[in-house]
């Protein structure tokens, strides 16, 4: 899977909503809204990036594009870290933070690696990034599903 495909999949994963407004208390509903707001912010930011990494993009283009993705993910992660989850979803919240943190780290490391990469190295950076983002995307989906179960969504 190409980094572009994985980034699009992550954006789609961000489209999953967290439930919790069905009969839960105000703290649960507030938390679910805040997570959904952060998710929507991320989805909007990712959609605003005009061109994702592609086999024909240059190393410099990849660096700029991935830098914008990294900035969007980092803002979302910072926002998610400020939330205080209800007790029932503390573990799922921690898994969500860890998974989004892995996306953040993978993008940051790829951007740094591309700054000095040769053409051959850039291909390896793209492949490694695709693997890391695929795993993190799966973990984000699992954490969101756990959040939904914990919040009764």
JSON list of C-alpha atoms in Angstrom, two decimals:
[
{"chain": "A", "resi": 1, "resn": "UNK", "atom": "CA", "xyz": [0.00, 0.00, 0.00]},
{"chain": "A", "resi": 2, "resn": "UNK", "atom": "CA", "xyz": [1.38, 3.41, -0.92]},
{"chain": "A", "resi": 3, "resn": "UNK", "atom": "CA", "xyz": [1.79, 6.19, 1.67]},
{"chain": "A", "resi": 4, "resn": "UNK", "atom": "CA", "xyz": [-0.88, 8.10, -0.25]},
{"chain": "A", "resi": 5, "resn": "UNK", "atom": "CA", "xyz": [-3.35, 5.21, 0.13]},
{"chain": "A", "resi": 6, "resn": "UNK", "atom": "CA", "xyz": [-2.56, 4.87, 3.80]},
{"chain": "A", "resi": 7, "resn": "UNK", "atom": "CA", "xyz": [-2.99, 8.61, 4.40]},
{"chain": "A", "resi": 8, "resn": "UNK", "atom": "CA", "xyz": [-6.36, 8.50, 2.65]},
{"chain": "A", "resi": 9, "resn": "UNK", "atom": "CA", "xyz": [-7.32, 5.49, 4.78]},
{"chain": "A", "resi": 10, "resn": "UNK", "atom": "CA", "xyz": [-6.32, 7.40, 7.92]},
{"chain": "A", "resi": 11, "resn": "UNK", "atom": "CA", "xyz": [-8.49, 10.30, 6.84]},
{"chain": "A", "resi": 12, "resn": "UNK", "atom": "CA", "xyz": [-11.36, 7.87, 6.36]},
{"chain": "A", "resi": 13, "resn": "UNK", "atom": "CA", "xyz": [-10.67, 6.32, 9.75]},
{"chain": "A", "resi": 14, "resn": "UNK", "atom": "CA", "xyz": [-10.98, 9.81, 11.17]},
{"chain": "A", "resi": 15, "resn": "UNK", "atom": "CA", "xyz": [-14.50, 9.87, 9.79]},
{"chain": "A", "resi": 16, "resn": "UNK", "atom": "CA", "xyz": [-15.59, 7.30, 12.37]},
{"chain": "A", "resi": 17, "resn": "UNK", "atom": "CA", "xyz": [-17.56, 9.02, 15.08]},
{"chain": "A", "resi": 18, "resn": "UNK", "atom": "CA", "xyz": [-17.50, 8.37, 18.79]},
{"chain": "A", "resi": 19, "resn": "UNK", "atom": "CA", "xyz": [-20.94, 7.78, 20.26]},
{"chain": "A", "resi": 20, "resn": "UNK", "atom": "CA", "xyz": [-21.99, 8.24, 23.81]},
{"chain": "A", "resi": 21, "resn": "UNK", "atom": "CA", "xyz": [-24.91, 10.57, 23.71]},
{"chain": "A", "resi": 22, "resn": "UNK", "atom": "CA", "xyz": [-27.53, 7.85, 24.13]},
{"chain": "A", "resi": 23, "resn": "UNK", "atom": "CA", "xyz": [-28.56, 8.07, 27.75]},
{"chain": "A", "resi": 24, "resn": "UNK", "atom": "CA", "xyz": [-25.07, 8.72, 29.13]},
{"chain": "A", "resi": 25, "resn": "UNK", "atom": "CA", "xyz": [-24.27, 11.45, 31.58]},
{"chain": "A", "resi": 26, "resn": "UNK", "atom": "CA", "xyz": [-23.15, 14.94, 30.63]},
{"chain": "A", "resi": 27, "resn": "UNK", "atom": "CA", "xyz": [-19.46, 14.10, 31.14]},
{"chain": "A", "resi": 28, "resn": "UNK", "atom": "CA", "xyz": [-19.69, 11.22, 28.67]},
{"chain": "A", "resi": 29, "resn": "UNK", "atom": "CA", "xyz": [-21.56, 13.32, 26.13]},
{"chain": "A", "resi": 30, "resn": "UNK", "atom": "CA", "xyz": [-19.10, 16.18, 26.54]},
{"chain": "A", "resi": 31, "resn": "UNK", "atom": "CA", "xyz": [-16.14, 13.82, 26.10]},
{"chain": "A", "resi": 32, "resn": "UNK", "atom": "CA", "xyz": [-17.70, 12.21, 23.01]},
{"chain": "A", "resi": 33, "resn": "UNK", "atom": "CA", "xyz": [-18.34, 15.66, 21.49]},
{"chain": "A", "resi": 34, "resn": "UNK", "atom": "CA", "xyz": [-14.76, 16.75, 22.19]},
{"chain": "A", "resi": 35, "resn": "UNK", "atom": "CA", "xyz": [-13.28, 13.60, 20.62]},
{"chain": "A", "resi": 36, "resn": "UNK", "atom": "CA", "xyz": [-15.57, 14.02, 17.61]},
{"chain": "A", "resi": 37, "resn": "UNK", "atom": "CA", "xyz": [-14.59, 17.69, 17.29]},
{"chain": "A", "resi": 38, "resn": "UNK", "atom": "CA", "xyz": [-10.91, 16.71, 17.33]},
{"chain": "A", "resi": 39, "resn": "UNK", "atom": "CA", "xyz": [-11.61, 13.97, 14.79]},
{"chain": "A", "resi": 40, "resn": "UNK", "atom": "CA", "xyz": [-13.45, 16.43, 12.54]},
{"chain": "A", "resi": 41, "resn": "UNK", "atom": "CA", "xyz": [-10.59, 18.92, 12.84]},
{"chain": "A", "resi": 42, "resn": "UNK", "atom": "CA", "xyz": [-8.14, 16.23, 11.76]},
{"chain": "A", "resi": 43, "resn": "UNK", "atom": "CA", "xyz": [-10.35, 15.10, 8.89]},
{"chain": "A", "resi": 44, "resn": "UNK", "atom": "CA", "xyz": [-10.72, 18.71, 7.68]},
{"chain": "A", "resi": 45, "resn": "UNK", "atom": "CA", "xyz": [-6.98, 19.33, 7.93]},
{"chain": "A", "resi": 46, "resn": "UNK", "atom": "CA", "xyz": [-6.13, 16.18, 6.03]},
{"chain": "A", "resi": 47, "resn": "UNK", "atom": "CA", "xyz": [-8.64, 17.02, 3.32]},
{"chain": "A", "resi": 48, "resn": "UNK", "atom": "CA", "xyz": [-7.06, 20.48, 2.97]},
{"chain": "A", "resi": 49, "resn": "UNK", "atom": "CA", "xyz": [-3.68, 19.05, 2.00]},
{"chain": "A", "resi": 50, "resn": "UNK", "atom": "CA", "xyz": [-3.78, 19.51, -1.77]},
{"chain": "A", "resi": 51, "resn": "UNK", "atom": "CA", "xyz": [-1.64, 16.58, -2.92]},
{"chain": "A", "resi": 52, "resn": "UNK", "atom": "CA", "xyz": [-0.52, 13.53, -1.01]},
{"chain": "A", "resi": 53, "resn": "UNK", "atom": "CA", "xyz": [2.65, 11.58, -1.48]},
{"chain": "A", "resi": 54, "resn": "UNK", "atom": "CA", "xyz": [2.75, 9.80, -4.83]},
{"chain": "A", "resi": 55, "resn": "UNK", "atom": "CA", "xyz": [5.26, 7.72, -6.76]},
{"chain": "A", "resi": 56, "resn": "UNK", "atom": "CA", "xyz": [5.90, 10.71, -9.04]},
{"chain": "A", "resi": 57, "resn": "UNK", "atom": "CA", "xyz": [6.27, 13.39, -6.38]},
{"chain": "A", "resi": 58, "resn": "UNK", "atom": "CA", "xyz": [9.70, 14.73, -5.57]},
{"chain": "A", "resi": 59, "resn": "UNK", "atom": "CA", "xyz": [11.44, 14.26, -2.26]},
{"chain": "A", "resi": 60, "resn": "UNK", "atom": "CA", "xyz": [10.91, 17.97, -1.53]},
{"chain": "A", "resi": 61, "resn": "UNK", "atom": "CA", "xyz": [7.19, 17.72, -2.38]},
{"chain": "A", "resi": 62, "resn": "UNK", "atom": "CA", "xyz": [6.85, 14.68, -0.11]},
{"chain": "A", "resi": 63, "resn": "UNK", "atom": "CA", "xyz": [8.62, 16.52, 2.67]},
{"chain": "A", "resi": 64, "resn": "UNK", "atom": "CA", "xyz": [6.25, 19.50, 2.41]},
{"chain": "A", "resi": 65, "resn": "UNK", "atom": "CA", "xyz": [3.12, 17.35, 2.08]},
{"chain": "A", "resi": 66, "resn": "UNK", "atom": "CA", "xyz": [4.04, 15.07, 4.97]},
{"chain": "A", "resi": 67, "resn": "UNK", "atom": "CA", "xyz": [4.97, 18.13, 7.02]},
{"chain": "A", "resi": 68, "resn": "UNK", "atom": "CA", "xyz": [1.44, 19.46, 6.57]},
{"chain": "A", "resi": 69, "resn": "UNK", "atom": "CA", "xyz": [-0.01, 16.08, 7.53]},
{"chain": "A", "resi": 70, "resn": "UNK", "atom": "CA", "xyz": [2.25, 15.99, 10.56]},
{"chain": "A", "resi": 71, "resn": "UNK", "atom": "CA", "xyz": [1.14, 19.47, 11.65]},
{"chain": "A", "resi": 72, "resn": "UNK", "atom": "CA", "xyz": [-2.54, 18.44, 11.39]},
{"chain": "A", "resi": 73, "resn": "UNK", "atom": "CA", "xyz": [-2.02, 15.20, 13.30]},
{"chain": "A", "resi": 74, "resn": "UNK", "atom": "CA", "xyz": [0.08, 16.95, 15.95]},
{"chain": "A", "resi": 75, "resn": "UNK", "atom": "CA", "xyz": [-2.63, 19.59, 16.55]},
{"chain": "A", "resi": 76, "resn": "UNK", "atom": "CA", "xyz": [-5.22, 16.84, 16.93]},
{"chain": "A", "resi": 77, "resn": "UNK", "atom": "CA", "xyz": [-3.01, 14.87, 19.31]},
{"chain": "A", "resi": 78, "resn": "UNK", "atom": "CA", "xyz": [-2.41, 17.96, 21.43]},
{"chain": "A", "resi": 79, "resn": "UNK", "atom": "CA", "xyz": [-6.16, 18.58, 21.58]},
{"chain": "A", "resi": 80, "resn": "UNK", "atom": "CA", "xyz": [-6.94, 14.96, 22.48]},
{"chain": "A", "resi": 81, "resn": "UNK", "atom": "CA", "xyz": [-4.37, 15.03, 25.30]},
{"chain": "A", "resi": 82, "resn": "UNK", "atom": "CA", "xyz": [-6.30, 17.83, 27.02]},
{"chain": "A", "resi": 83, "resn": "UNK", "atom": "CA", "xyz": [-9.45, 15.71, 27.36]},
{"chain": "A", "resi": 84, "resn": "UNK", "atom": "CA", "xyz": [-10.35, 13.93, 30.56]},
{"chain": "A", "resi": 85, "resn": "UNK", "atom": "CA", "xyz": [-12.08, 10.70, 29.60]},
{"chain": "A", "resi": 86, "resn": "UNK", "atom": "CA", "xyz": [-14.83, 9.11, 31.66]},
{"chain": "A", "resi": 87, "resn": "UNK", "atom": "CA", "xyz": [-13.55, 6.28, 33.85]},
{"chain": "A", "resi": 88, "resn": "UNK", "atom": "CA", "xyz": [-15.19, 3.62, 31.66]},
{"chain": "A", "resi": 89, "resn": "UNK", "atom": "CA", "xyz": [-13.04, 4.57, 28.65]},
{"chain": "A", "resi": 90, "resn": "UNK", "atom": "CA", "xyz": [-9.71, 5.52, 30.22]},
{"chain": "A", "resi": 91, "resn": "UNK", "atom": "CA", "xyz": [-7.91, 2.53, 28.68]},
{"chain": "A", "resi": 92, "resn": "UNK", "atom": "CA", "xyz": [-9.50, 3.05, 25.23]},
{"chain": "A", "resi": 93, "resn": "UNK", "atom": "CA", "xyz": [-8.61, 6.75, 25.40]},
{"chain": "A", "resi": 94, "resn": "UNK", "atom": "CA", "xyz": [-5.00, 5.82, 26.21]},
{"chain": "A", "resi": 95, "resn": "UNK", "atom": "CA", "xyz": [-4.94, 3.47, 23.20]},
{"chain": "A", "resi": 96, "resn": "UNK", "atom": "CA", "xyz": [-6.33, 6.21, 20.96]},
{"chain": "A", "resi": 97, "resn": "UNK", "atom": "CA", "xyz": [-3.70, 8.67, 22.18]},
{"chain": "A", "resi": 98, "resn": "UNK", "atom": "CA", "xyz": [-0.95, 6.09, 21.67]},
{"chain": "A", "resi": 99, "resn": "UNK", "atom": "CA", "xyz": [-2.11, 5.28, 18.13]},
{"chain": "A", "resi": 100, "resn": "UNK", "atom": "CA", "xyz": [-2.44, 8.93, 17.09]},
{"chain": "A", "resi": 101, "resn": "UNK", "atom": "CA", "xyz": [0.95, 9.50, 18.75]},
{"chain": "A", "resi": 102, "resn": "UNK", "atom": "CA", "xyz": [2.45, 6.77, 16.54]},
{"chain": "A", "resi": 103, "resn": "UNK", "atom": "CA", "xyz": [1.05, 8.51, 13.46]},
{"chain": "A", "resi": 104, "resn": "UNK", "atom": "CA", "xyz": [2.53, 11.79, 14.70]},
{"chain": "A", "resi": 105, "resn": "UNK", "atom": "CA", "xyz": [5.94, 10.20, 15.31]},
{"chain": "A", "resi": 106, "resn": "UNK", "atom": "CA", "xyz": [5.96, 8.31, 12.00]},
{"chain": "A", "resi": 107, "resn": "UNK", "atom": "CA", "xyz": [5.19, 11.47, 10.03]},
{"chain": "A", "resi": 108, "resn": "UNK", "atom": "CA", "xyz": [7.76, 13.52, 11.93]},
{"chain": "A", "resi": 109, "resn": "UNK", "atom": "CA", "xyz": [10.45, 10.89, 11.40]},
{"chain": "A", "resi": 110, "resn": "UNK", "atom": "CA", "xyz": [9.60, 10.60, 7.69]},
{"chain": "A", "resi": 111, "resn": "UNK", "atom": "CA", "xyz": [9.82, 14.36, 7.22]},
{"chain": "A", "resi": 112, "resn": "UNK", "atom": "CA", "xyz": [13.19, 14.42, 8.98]},
{"chain": "A", "resi": 113, "resn": "UNK", "atom": "CA", "xyz": [14.47, 11.47, 6.95]},
{"chain": "A", "resi": 114, "resn": "UNK", "atom": "CA", "xyz": [13.39, 13.02, 3.65]},
{"chain": "A", "resi": 115, "resn": "UNK", "atom": "CA", "xyz": [15.44, 16.15, 4.32]},
{"chain": "A", "resi": 116, "resn": "UNK", "atom": "CA", "xyz": [18.65, 14.26, 3.60]},
{"chain": "A", "resi": 117, "resn": "UNK", "atom": "CA", "xyz": [17.37, 11.21, 1.70]},
{"chain": "A", "resi": 118, "resn": "UNK", "atom": "CA", "xyz": [18.69, 10.09, -1.64]},
{"chain": "A", "resi": 119, "resn": "UNK", "atom": "CA", "xyz": [16.13, 9.01, -4.23]},
{"chain": "A", "resi": 120, "resn": "UNK", "atom": "CA", "xyz": [16.62, 5.38, -3.18]},
{"chain": "A", "resi": 121, "resn": "UNK", "atom": "CA", "xyz": [16.34, 6.29, 0.51]},
{"chain": "A", "resi": 122, "resn": "UNK", "atom": "CA", "xyz": [13.14, 8.24, -0.18]},
{"chain": "A", "resi": 123, "resn": "UNK", "atom": "CA", "xyz": [11.53, 5.07, -1.54]},
{"chain": "A", "resi": 124, "resn": "UNK", "atom": "CA", "xyz": [12.46, 3.22, 1.64]},
{"chain": "A", "resi": 125, "resn": "UNK", "atom": "CA", "xyz": [11.11, 6.09, 3.77]},
{"chain": "A", "resi": 126, "resn": "UNK", "atom": "CA", "xyz": [7.79, 5.93, 1.89]},
{"chain": "A", "resi": 127, "resn": "UNK", "atom": "CA", "xyz": [7.53, 2.16, 2.32]},
{"chain": "A", "resi": 128, "resn": "UNK", "atom": "CA", "xyz": [8.33, 2.28, 6.04]},
{"chain": "A", "resi": 129, "resn": "UNK", "atom": "CA", "xyz": [5.87, 5.12, 6.53]},
{"chain": "A", "resi": 130, "resn": "UNK", "atom": "CA", "xyz": [3.11, 3.18, 4.77]},
{"chain": "A", "resi": 131, "resn": "UNK", "atom": "CA", "xyz": [3.67, 0.20, 7.07]},
{"chain": "A", "resi": 132, "resn": "UNK", "atom": "CA", "xyz": [3.67, 2.32, 10.21]},
{"chain": "A", "resi": 133, "resn": "UNK", "atom": "CA", "xyz": [0.58, 4.30, 9.21]},
{"chain": "A", "resi": 134, "resn": "UNK", "atom": "CA", "xyz": [-1.31, 1.15, 8.27]},
{"chain": "A", "resi": 135, "resn": "UNK", "atom": "CA", "xyz": [-0.72, -0.35, 11.71]},
{"chain": "A", "resi": 136, "resn": "UNK", "atom": "CA", "xyz": [-1.58, 2.90, 13.49]},
{"chain": "A", "resi": 137, "resn": "UNK", "atom": "CA", "xyz": [-4.76, 3.33, 11.41]},
{"chain": "A", "resi": 138, "resn": "UNK", "atom": "CA", "xyz": [-5.91, -0.13, 12.46]},
{"chain": "A", "resi": 139, "resn": "UNK", "atom": "CA", "xyz": [-5.16, 0.75, 16.10]},
{"chain": "A", "resi": 140, "resn": "UNK", "atom": "CA", "xyz": [-7.09, 4.04, 15.82]},
{"chain": "A", "resi": 141, "resn": "UNK", "atom": "CA", "xyz": [-10.14, 2.19, 14.47]},
{"chain": "A", "resi": 142, "resn": "UNK", "atom": "CA", "xyz": [-9.92, -0.37, 17.29]},
{"chain": "A", "resi": 143, "resn": "UNK", "atom": "CA", "xyz": [-9.62, 2.36, 19.94]},
{"chain": "A", "resi": 144, "resn": "UNK", "atom": "CA", "xyz": [-12.62, 4.23, 18.51]},
{"chain": "A", "resi": 145, "resn": "UNK", "atom": "CA", "xyz": [-14.64, 1.01, 18.54]},
{"chain": "A", "resi": 146, "resn": "UNK", "atom": "CA", "xyz": [-13.64, 0.48, 22.20]},
{"chain": "A", "resi": 147, "resn": "UNK", "atom": "CA", "xyz": [-14.61, 4.08, 23.01]},
{"chain": "A", "resi": 148, "resn": "UNK", "atom": "CA", "xyz": [-18.00, 3.51, 21.43]},
{"chain": "A", "resi": 149, "resn": "UNK", "atom": "CA", "xyz": [-18.55, 0.30, 23.41]},
{"chain": "A", "resi": 150, "resn": "UNK", "atom": "CA", "xyz": [-17.45, 1.97, 26.64]},
{"chain": "A", "resi": 151, "resn": "UNK", "atom": "CA", "xyz": [-19.68, 4.97, 26.08]},
{"chain": "A", "resi": 152, "resn": "UNK", "atom": "CA", "xyz": [-22.65, 2.86, 25.07]},
{"chain": "A", "resi": 153, "resn": "UNK", "atom": "CA", "xyz": [-22.57, 4.24, 21.51]}
]
